[in-house]
Short mmCIF file of C-alpha atoms in Angstrom, two decimals:
data_model
loop_
_atom_site.label_atom_id
_atom_site.label_comp_id
_atom_site.label_asym_id
_atom_site.label_seq_id
_atom_site.Cartn_x
_atom_site.Cartn_y
_atom_site.Cartn_z
CA MET A 1 -50.08 43.72 -47.34
CA ARG A 2 -49.73 42.72 -50.95
CA PHE A 3 -53.27 41.56 -51.66
CA ASN A 4 -54.74 45.01 -52.23
CA GLY A 5 -55.79 46.65 -55.49
CA HIS A 6 -58.12 44.41 -57.50
CA TYR A 7 -58.07 41.79 -54.73
CA ILE A 8 -60.10 43.97 -52.36
CA ASN A 9 -63.19 44.03 -54.60
CA TRP A 10 -62.73 40.36 -55.61
CA ARG A 11 -62.43 39.27 -51.98
CA ASN A 12 -65.27 41.41 -50.61
CA LYS A 13 -67.78 40.18 -53.21
CA ARG A 14 -66.99 36.55 -52.51
CA ILE A 15 -67.06 36.92 -48.73
CA LYS A 16 -70.41 38.72 -48.91
CA PHE A 17 -71.83 36.00 -51.17
CA ILE A 18 -70.62 33.17 -48.91
CA LEU A 19 -71.99 34.84 -45.78
CA SER A 20 -75.35 35.35 -47.49
CA HIS A 21 -75.61 31.57 -47.99
CA LEU A 22 -73.77 30.06 -45.02
CA ASN A 23 -73.85 30.61 -41.27
CA VAL A 24 -70.20 30.29 -40.29
CA LYS A 25 -70.55 30.93 -36.55
CA GLY A 26 -69.15 27.98 -34.62
CA LYS A 27 -68.03 26.20 -37.81
CA SER A 28 -64.59 24.83 -38.57
CA ILE A 29 -63.38 26.31 -41.83
CA LEU A 30 -60.34 25.48 -43.94
CA VAL A 31 -59.32 28.20 -46.42
CA LEU A 32 -56.85 26.99 -49.03
CA GLY A 33 -54.40 29.34 -50.74
CA ASP A 34 -55.60 32.43 -48.86
CA GLY A 35 -52.40 34.44 -49.16
CA GLU A 36 -52.07 36.50 -45.99
CA GLY A 37 -55.43 35.32 -44.63
CA ASP A 38 -57.77 38.20 -45.38
CA ILE A 39 -60.61 35.83 -46.30
CA ALA A 40 -60.07 33.59 -43.28
CA ASN A 41 -59.98 36.61 -40.97
CA GLU A 42 -63.47 37.70 -42.08
CA PHE A 43 -64.90 34.29 -41.17
CA GLN A 44 -63.00 34.25 -37.88
CA LYS A 45 -64.57 37.62 -37.01
CA LYS A 46 -67.99 36.00 -37.60
CA GLY A 47 -67.25 33.30 -35.02
CA ALA A 48 -65.66 30.50 -37.05
CA GLU A 49 -62.60 28.46 -36.13
CA VAL A 50 -60.40 29.03 -39.18
CA ARG A 51 -57.28 27.40 -40.57
CA VAL A 52 -55.36 28.54 -43.66
CA ILE A 53 -53.08 26.34 -45.72
CA GLU A 54 -50.94 28.57 -47.92
CA GLY A 55 -47.97 27.72 -50.14
CA ARG A 56 -45.75 30.74 -49.57
CA TRP A 57 -43.85 31.16 -46.30
CA GLU A 58 -43.86 34.95 -46.51
CA HIS A 59 -47.66 34.97 -46.77
CA CYS A 60 -47.99 32.64 -43.78
CA THR A 61 -45.57 34.75 -41.74
CA ASN A 62 -47.29 38.04 -42.60
CA GLY A 63 -50.74 36.55 -42.10
CA SER A 64 -49.87 35.11 -38.69
CA LYS A 65 -48.72 38.55 -37.57
CA ARG A 66 -51.77 40.33 -38.98
CA PHE A 67 -54.37 37.78 -37.84
CA PRO A 68 -53.12 35.92 -34.75
CA LYS A 69 -56.51 34.20 -34.18
CA VAL A 70 -56.24 32.43 -37.55
CA GLN A 71 -54.12 29.26 -37.71
CA PHE A 72 -51.65 29.24 -40.64
CA ASP A 73 -49.90 26.21 -42.05
CA CYS A 74 -47.45 26.57 -44.91
CA ALA A 75 -47.54 23.70 -47.40
CA ASP A 76 -47.39 23.14 -51.12
CA LEU A 77 -50.94 22.16 -52.04
CA ASN A 78 -49.74 20.17 -55.06
CA GLY A 79 -50.43 16.60 -53.98
CA TYR A 80 -51.13 17.72 -50.41
CA ARG A 81 -53.22 15.42 -48.22
CA ILE A 82 -55.64 17.37 -46.03
CA PRO A 83 -55.34 15.61 -42.65
CA ASP A 84 -58.52 16.73 -40.89
CA LYS A 85 -62.26 17.14 -41.38
CA TYR A 86 -63.93 20.55 -41.52
CA ASP A 87 -67.45 21.88 -41.67
CA ILE A 88 -66.55 24.06 -44.65
CA VAL A 89 -63.64 24.09 -47.11
CA ILE A 90 -63.02 27.19 -49.21
CA SER A 91 -60.89 26.94 -52.35
CA MET A 92 -61.11 30.13 -54.37
CA GLY A 93 -58.75 31.08 -57.17
CA LEU A 94 -56.53 28.09 -56.43
CA LEU A 95 -57.57 25.15 -58.58
CA TYR A 96 -56.05 26.48 -61.80
CA HIS A 97 -52.70 26.95 -60.06
CA LEU A 98 -52.34 23.25 -59.16
CA SER A 99 -50.59 20.59 -61.21
CA ASP A 100 -53.20 17.95 -60.27
CA PRO A 101 -56.61 19.60 -59.96
CA ILE A 102 -58.40 16.24 -59.79
CA HIS A 103 -56.42 15.29 -56.67
CA HIS A 104 -57.32 18.64 -55.12
CA LEU A 105 -61.04 18.17 -55.84
CA ARG A 106 -60.99 14.67 -54.32
CA GLN A 107 -59.21 16.00 -51.25
CA ILE A 108 -61.62 18.83 -50.54
CA CYS A 109 -64.66 16.65 -51.19
CA SER A 110 -63.39 14.02 -48.76
CA CYS A 111 -62.78 16.39 -45.86
CA ALA A 112 -65.99 18.47 -45.76
CA GLU A 113 -69.64 18.29 -46.72
CA THR A 114 -69.78 21.98 -47.64
CA ILE A 115 -67.33 23.13 -50.29
CA VAL A 116 -66.94 26.64 -51.69
CA LEU A 117 -65.10 26.34 -54.99
CA GLU A 118 -64.36 29.26 -57.29
CA THR A 119 -62.17 28.86 -60.33
CA GLU A 120 -61.70 29.76 -63.97
CA VAL A 121 -62.82 27.47 -66.74
CA LEU A 122 -61.56 26.69 -70.20
CA ASP A 123 -64.32 26.60 -72.80
CA ALA A 124 -63.22 23.45 -74.61
CA LEU A 125 -64.27 19.87 -75.28
CA ILE A 126 -61.48 18.38 -73.14
CA SER A 127 -61.71 17.30 -69.51
CA TYR A 128 -58.94 19.66 -68.36
CA SER A 129 -55.74 21.11 -69.64
CA LEU A 130 -52.54 22.18 -67.94
CA VAL A 131 -50.73 25.17 -69.37
CA LYS A 132 -47.29 25.97 -68.04
CA GLU A 133 -46.90 29.70 -67.51
CA PRO A 134 -43.49 31.27 -66.88
CA MET A 135 -44.88 33.48 -64.11
CA ASN A 136 -43.30 33.88 -60.72
CA GLY A 137 -45.42 36.53 -59.01
CA TYR A 138 -46.35 36.64 -55.34
CA ASP A 139 -49.90 35.58 -56.30
CA GLN A 140 -49.00 32.86 -58.82
CA SER A 141 -48.48 29.12 -58.47
CA LEU A 142 -45.42 27.68 -56.80
CA ASP A 143 -44.44 25.67 -59.87
CA GLY A 144 -45.61 27.81 -62.82
CA VAL A 145 -48.86 25.98 -63.56
CA GLY A 146 -51.65 28.19 -64.81
#
C-alpha cells in the first residue's frame, strides 16, 4: 500500500465531502486515476457499482487483490476514450498529469451527468499550460506531464 502518508488525509476529506453531497448507493461510478482503488472502495462499501481506470499496472494488480469487488482496468488516460456511461465520474488529482486536459474534460462530461473534478490551477491569464516535469514517481504521470 503506497498511498499512505499525506494521501490518507487528502483522500478522507474528499470522500467525506463527496458523500455529504451525493447519494452513491446503487449508482455506477467511474473513478479515474485512483491508484490502488482506496477511493473507489469507499464508494463500493456504500453500495455503488465502481470501476477504476488506472494507468499503472502495479496499482491495478495491487488494487484488484485488496478490493476484489471493485473492477480495475489498466489504461493510459492520455487520449483515452471512455467507452461507457456512468451515473458519476470522479477525476481527482489527475487532470494536471494529462497531456491533453481538454480531451479529458470532454470525455468525462460526455459519459456522466454528475462529475466530481478536483485539480490544481495555475493563476495566469492563459487558457492552460503544459509543463514537462522530469518526475517518475509511483504517483506521477506516465509521461512526465505536470
